[in-house]
mmCIF file with all atom_site columns, C-alpha atoms in Angstrom:
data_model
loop_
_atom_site.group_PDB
_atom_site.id
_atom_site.type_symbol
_atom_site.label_atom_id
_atom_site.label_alt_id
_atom_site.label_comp_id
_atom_site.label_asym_id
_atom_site.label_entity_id
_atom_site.label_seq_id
_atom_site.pdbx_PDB_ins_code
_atom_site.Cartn_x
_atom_site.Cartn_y
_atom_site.Cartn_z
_atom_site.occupancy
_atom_site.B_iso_or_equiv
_atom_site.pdbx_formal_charge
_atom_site.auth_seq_id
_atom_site.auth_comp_id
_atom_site.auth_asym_id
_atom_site.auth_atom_id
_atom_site.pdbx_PDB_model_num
ATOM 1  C CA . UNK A 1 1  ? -2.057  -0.393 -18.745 1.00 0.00 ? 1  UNK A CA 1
ATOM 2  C CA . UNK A 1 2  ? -3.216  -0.978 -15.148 1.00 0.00 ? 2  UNK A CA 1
ATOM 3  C CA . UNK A 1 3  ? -2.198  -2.478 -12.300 1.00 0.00 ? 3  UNK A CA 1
ATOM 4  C CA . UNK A 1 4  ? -3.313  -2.659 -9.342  1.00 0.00 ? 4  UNK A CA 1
ATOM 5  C CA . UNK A 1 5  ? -1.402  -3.619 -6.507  1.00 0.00 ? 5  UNK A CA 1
ATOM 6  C CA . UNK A 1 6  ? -2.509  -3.887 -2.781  1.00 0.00 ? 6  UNK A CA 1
ATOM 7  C CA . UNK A 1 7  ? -0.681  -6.502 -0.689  1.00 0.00 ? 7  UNK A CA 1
ATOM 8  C CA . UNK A 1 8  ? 2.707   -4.831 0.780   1.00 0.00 ? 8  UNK A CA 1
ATOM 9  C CA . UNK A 1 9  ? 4.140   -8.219 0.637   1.00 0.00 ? 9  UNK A CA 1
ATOM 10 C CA . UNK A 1 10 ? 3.789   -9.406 -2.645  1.00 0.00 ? 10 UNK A CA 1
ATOM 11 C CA . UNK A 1 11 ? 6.844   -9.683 -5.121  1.00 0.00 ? 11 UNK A CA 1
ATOM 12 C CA . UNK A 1 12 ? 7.458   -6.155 -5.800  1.00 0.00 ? 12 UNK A CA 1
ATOM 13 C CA . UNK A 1 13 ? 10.429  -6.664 -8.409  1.00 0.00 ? 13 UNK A CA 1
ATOM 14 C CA . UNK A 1 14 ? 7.675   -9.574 -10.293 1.00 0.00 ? 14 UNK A CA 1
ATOM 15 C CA . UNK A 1 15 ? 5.097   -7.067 -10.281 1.00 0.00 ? 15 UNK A CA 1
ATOM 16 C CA . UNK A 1 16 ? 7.232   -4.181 -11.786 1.00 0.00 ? 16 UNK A CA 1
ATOM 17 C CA . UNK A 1 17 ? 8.409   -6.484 -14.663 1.00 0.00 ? 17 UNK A CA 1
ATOM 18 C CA . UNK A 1 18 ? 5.177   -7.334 -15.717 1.00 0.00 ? 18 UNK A CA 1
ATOM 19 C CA . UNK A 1 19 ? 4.095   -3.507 -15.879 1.00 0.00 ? 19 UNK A CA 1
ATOM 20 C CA . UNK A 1 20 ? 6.971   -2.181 -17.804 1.00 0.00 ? 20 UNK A CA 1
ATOM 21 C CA . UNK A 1 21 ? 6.558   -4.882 -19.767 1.00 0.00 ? 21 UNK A CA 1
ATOM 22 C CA . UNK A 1 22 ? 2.899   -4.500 -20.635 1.00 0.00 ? 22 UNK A CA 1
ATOM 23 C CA . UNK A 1 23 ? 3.484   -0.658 -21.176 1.00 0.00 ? 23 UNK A CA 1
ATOM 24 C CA . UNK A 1 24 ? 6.414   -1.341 -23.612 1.00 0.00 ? 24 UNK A CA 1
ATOM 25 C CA . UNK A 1 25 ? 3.961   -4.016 -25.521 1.00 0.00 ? 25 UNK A CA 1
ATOM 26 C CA . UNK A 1 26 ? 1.151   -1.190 -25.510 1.00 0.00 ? 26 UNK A CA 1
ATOM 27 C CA . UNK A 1 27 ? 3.346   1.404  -26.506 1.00 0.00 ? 27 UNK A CA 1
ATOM 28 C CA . UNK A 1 28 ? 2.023   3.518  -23.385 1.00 0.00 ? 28 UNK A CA 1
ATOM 29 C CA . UNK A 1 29 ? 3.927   5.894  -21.272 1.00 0.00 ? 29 UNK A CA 1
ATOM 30 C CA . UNK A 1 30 ? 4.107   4.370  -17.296 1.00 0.00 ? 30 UNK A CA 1
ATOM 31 C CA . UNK A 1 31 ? 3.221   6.243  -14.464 1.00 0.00 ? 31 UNK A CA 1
ATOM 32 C CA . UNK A 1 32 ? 2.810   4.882  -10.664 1.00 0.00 ? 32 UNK A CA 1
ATOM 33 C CA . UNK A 1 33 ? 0.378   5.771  -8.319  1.00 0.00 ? 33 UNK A CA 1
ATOM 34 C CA . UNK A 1 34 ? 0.266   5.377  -5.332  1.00 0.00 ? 34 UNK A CA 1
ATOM 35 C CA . UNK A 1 35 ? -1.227  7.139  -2.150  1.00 0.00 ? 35 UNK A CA 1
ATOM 36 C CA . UNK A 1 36 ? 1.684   7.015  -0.432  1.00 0.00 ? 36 UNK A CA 1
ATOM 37 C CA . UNK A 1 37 ? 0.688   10.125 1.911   1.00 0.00 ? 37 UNK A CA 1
ATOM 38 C CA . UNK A 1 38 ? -1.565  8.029  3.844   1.00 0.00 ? 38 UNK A CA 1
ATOM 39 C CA . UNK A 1 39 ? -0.240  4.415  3.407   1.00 0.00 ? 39 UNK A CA 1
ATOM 40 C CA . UNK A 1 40 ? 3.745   4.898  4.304   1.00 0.00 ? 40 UNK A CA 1
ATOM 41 C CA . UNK A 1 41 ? 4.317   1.272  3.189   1.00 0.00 ? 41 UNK A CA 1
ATOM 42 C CA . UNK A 1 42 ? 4.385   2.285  -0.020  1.00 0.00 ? 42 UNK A CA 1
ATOM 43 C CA . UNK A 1 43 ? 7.255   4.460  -0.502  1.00 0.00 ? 43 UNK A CA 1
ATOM 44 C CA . UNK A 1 44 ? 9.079   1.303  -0.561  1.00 0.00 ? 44 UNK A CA 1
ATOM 45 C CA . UNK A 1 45 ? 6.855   0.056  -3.475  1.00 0.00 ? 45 UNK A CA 1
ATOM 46 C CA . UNK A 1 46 ? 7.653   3.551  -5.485  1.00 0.00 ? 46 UNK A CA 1
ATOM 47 C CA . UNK A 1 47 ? 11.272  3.017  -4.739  1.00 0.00 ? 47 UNK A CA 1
ATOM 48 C CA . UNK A 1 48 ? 11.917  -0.370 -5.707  1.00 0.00 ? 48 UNK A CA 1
ATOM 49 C CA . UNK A 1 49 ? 9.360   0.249  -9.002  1.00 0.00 ? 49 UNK A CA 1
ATOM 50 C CA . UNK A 1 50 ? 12.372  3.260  -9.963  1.00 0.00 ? 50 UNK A CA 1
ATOM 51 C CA . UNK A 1 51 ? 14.748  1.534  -9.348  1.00 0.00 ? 51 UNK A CA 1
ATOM 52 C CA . UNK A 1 52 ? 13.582  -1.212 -11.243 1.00 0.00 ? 52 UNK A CA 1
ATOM 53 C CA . UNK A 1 53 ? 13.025  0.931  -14.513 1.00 0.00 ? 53 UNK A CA 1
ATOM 54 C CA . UNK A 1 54 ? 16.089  3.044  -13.762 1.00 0.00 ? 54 UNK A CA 1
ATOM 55 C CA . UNK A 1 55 ? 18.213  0.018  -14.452 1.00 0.00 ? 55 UNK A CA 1
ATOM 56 C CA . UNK A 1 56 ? 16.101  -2.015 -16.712 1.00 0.00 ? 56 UNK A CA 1
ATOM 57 C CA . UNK A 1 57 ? 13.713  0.194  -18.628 1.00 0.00 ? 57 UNK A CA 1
ATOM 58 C CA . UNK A 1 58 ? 14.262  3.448  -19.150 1.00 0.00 ? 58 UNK A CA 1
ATOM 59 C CA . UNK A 1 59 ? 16.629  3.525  -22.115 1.00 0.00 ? 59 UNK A CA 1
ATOM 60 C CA . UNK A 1 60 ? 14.072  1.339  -23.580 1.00 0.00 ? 60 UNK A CA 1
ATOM 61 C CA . UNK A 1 61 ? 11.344  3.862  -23.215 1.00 0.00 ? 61 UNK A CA 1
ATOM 62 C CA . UNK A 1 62 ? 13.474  6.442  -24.001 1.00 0.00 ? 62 UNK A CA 1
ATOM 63 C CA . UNK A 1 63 ? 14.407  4.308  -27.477 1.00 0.00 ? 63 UNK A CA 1
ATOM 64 C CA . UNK A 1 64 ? 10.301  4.225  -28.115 1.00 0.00 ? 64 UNK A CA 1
ATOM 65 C CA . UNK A 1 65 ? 9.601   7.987  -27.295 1.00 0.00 ? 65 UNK A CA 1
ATOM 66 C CA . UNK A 1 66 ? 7.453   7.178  -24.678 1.00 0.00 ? 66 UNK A CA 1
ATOM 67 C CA . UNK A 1 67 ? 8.974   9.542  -22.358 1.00 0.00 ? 67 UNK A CA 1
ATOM 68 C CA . UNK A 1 68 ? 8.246   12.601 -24.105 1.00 0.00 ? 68 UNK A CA 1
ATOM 69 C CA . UNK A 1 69 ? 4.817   12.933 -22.028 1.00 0.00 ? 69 UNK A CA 1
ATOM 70 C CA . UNK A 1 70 ? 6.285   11.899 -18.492 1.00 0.00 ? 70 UNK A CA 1
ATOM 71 C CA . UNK A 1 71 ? 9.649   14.644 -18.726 1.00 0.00 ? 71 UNK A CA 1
ATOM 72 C CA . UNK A 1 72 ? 11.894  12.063 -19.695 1.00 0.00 ? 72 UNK A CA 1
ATOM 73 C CA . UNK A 1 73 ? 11.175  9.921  -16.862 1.00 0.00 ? 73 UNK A CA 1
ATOM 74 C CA . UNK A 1 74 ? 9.222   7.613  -14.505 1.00 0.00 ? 74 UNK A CA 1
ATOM 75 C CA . UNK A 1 75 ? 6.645   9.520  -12.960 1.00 0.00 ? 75 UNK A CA 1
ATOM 76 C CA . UNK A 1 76 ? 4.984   8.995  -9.371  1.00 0.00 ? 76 UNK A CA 1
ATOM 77 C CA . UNK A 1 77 ? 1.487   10.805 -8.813  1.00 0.00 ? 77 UNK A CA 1
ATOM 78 C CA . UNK A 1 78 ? -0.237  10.389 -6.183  1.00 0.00 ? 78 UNK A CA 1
ATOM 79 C CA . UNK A 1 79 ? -3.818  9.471  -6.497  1.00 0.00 ? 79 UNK A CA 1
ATOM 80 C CA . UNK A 1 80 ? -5.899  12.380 -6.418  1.00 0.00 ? 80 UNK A CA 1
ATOM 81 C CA . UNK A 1 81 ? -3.137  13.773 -9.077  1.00 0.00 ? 81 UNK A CA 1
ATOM 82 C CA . UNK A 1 82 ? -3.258  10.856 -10.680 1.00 0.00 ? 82 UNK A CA 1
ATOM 83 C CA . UNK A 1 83 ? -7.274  11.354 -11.134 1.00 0.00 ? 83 UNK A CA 1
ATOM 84 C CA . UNK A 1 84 ? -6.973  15.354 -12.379 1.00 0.00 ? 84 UNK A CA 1
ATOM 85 C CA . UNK A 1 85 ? -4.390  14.113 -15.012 1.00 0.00 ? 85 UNK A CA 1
ATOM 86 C CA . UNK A 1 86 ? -6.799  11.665 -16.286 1.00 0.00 ? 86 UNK A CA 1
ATOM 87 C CA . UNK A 1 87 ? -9.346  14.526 -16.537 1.00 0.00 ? 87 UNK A CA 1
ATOM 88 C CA . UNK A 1 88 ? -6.965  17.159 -18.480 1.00 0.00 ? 88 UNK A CA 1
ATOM 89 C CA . UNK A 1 89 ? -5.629  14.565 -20.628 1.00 0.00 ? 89 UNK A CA 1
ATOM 90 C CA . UNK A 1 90 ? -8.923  13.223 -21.902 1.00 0.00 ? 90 UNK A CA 1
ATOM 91 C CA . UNK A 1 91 ? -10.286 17.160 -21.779 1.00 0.00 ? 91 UNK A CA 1
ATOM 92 C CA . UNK A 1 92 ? -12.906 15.916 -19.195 1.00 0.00 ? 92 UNK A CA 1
ATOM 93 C CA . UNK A 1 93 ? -14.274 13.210 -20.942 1.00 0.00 ? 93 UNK A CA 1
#
């Protein structure tokens, strides 16, 4: 599940909903990127997107197993991580 977000002033809280939701239907563990080192803006986004899961997710994910892979909890990566993760969990392909 993907998605992409770009606009600091869209509806944060709308946009996490949709992307714990879609993860949940997918049966996919979530992880946000962002590239918060360069854009500051979005430390706000990561913040609000925990807080979100914190108190509405989590326990769901936890319920599915889906946390097993993340260390029993949201993950932020930032991108270049994000993009070597990718590449060790598909073993380069």
């Amino acid at each position: 599940v993907a998605v992409v977000y770009h606009n600091p002033y869209d509806n944060i809280v709308d946009l996490a909903h949709y992307f714990f939701d879609r993860c949940l239907e997918a049966n996919v563990t979530p992880y946000v990127v962002t590239k918060k080192t360069v854009f500051k803006w979005q430390e706000g986004y990561w913040e609000t997107m925990k807080s979100i899961f914190d108190a509405e997710y989590k326990t769901k994910f936890e319920e599915a197993g889906l946390l097993e892979r993340s260390g029993g909890d949201l993950q932020h990566l930032i991108s270049d991580a994000a993009t070597m993760q990718l590449i060790r969990w598909t073993e380069g392909g």
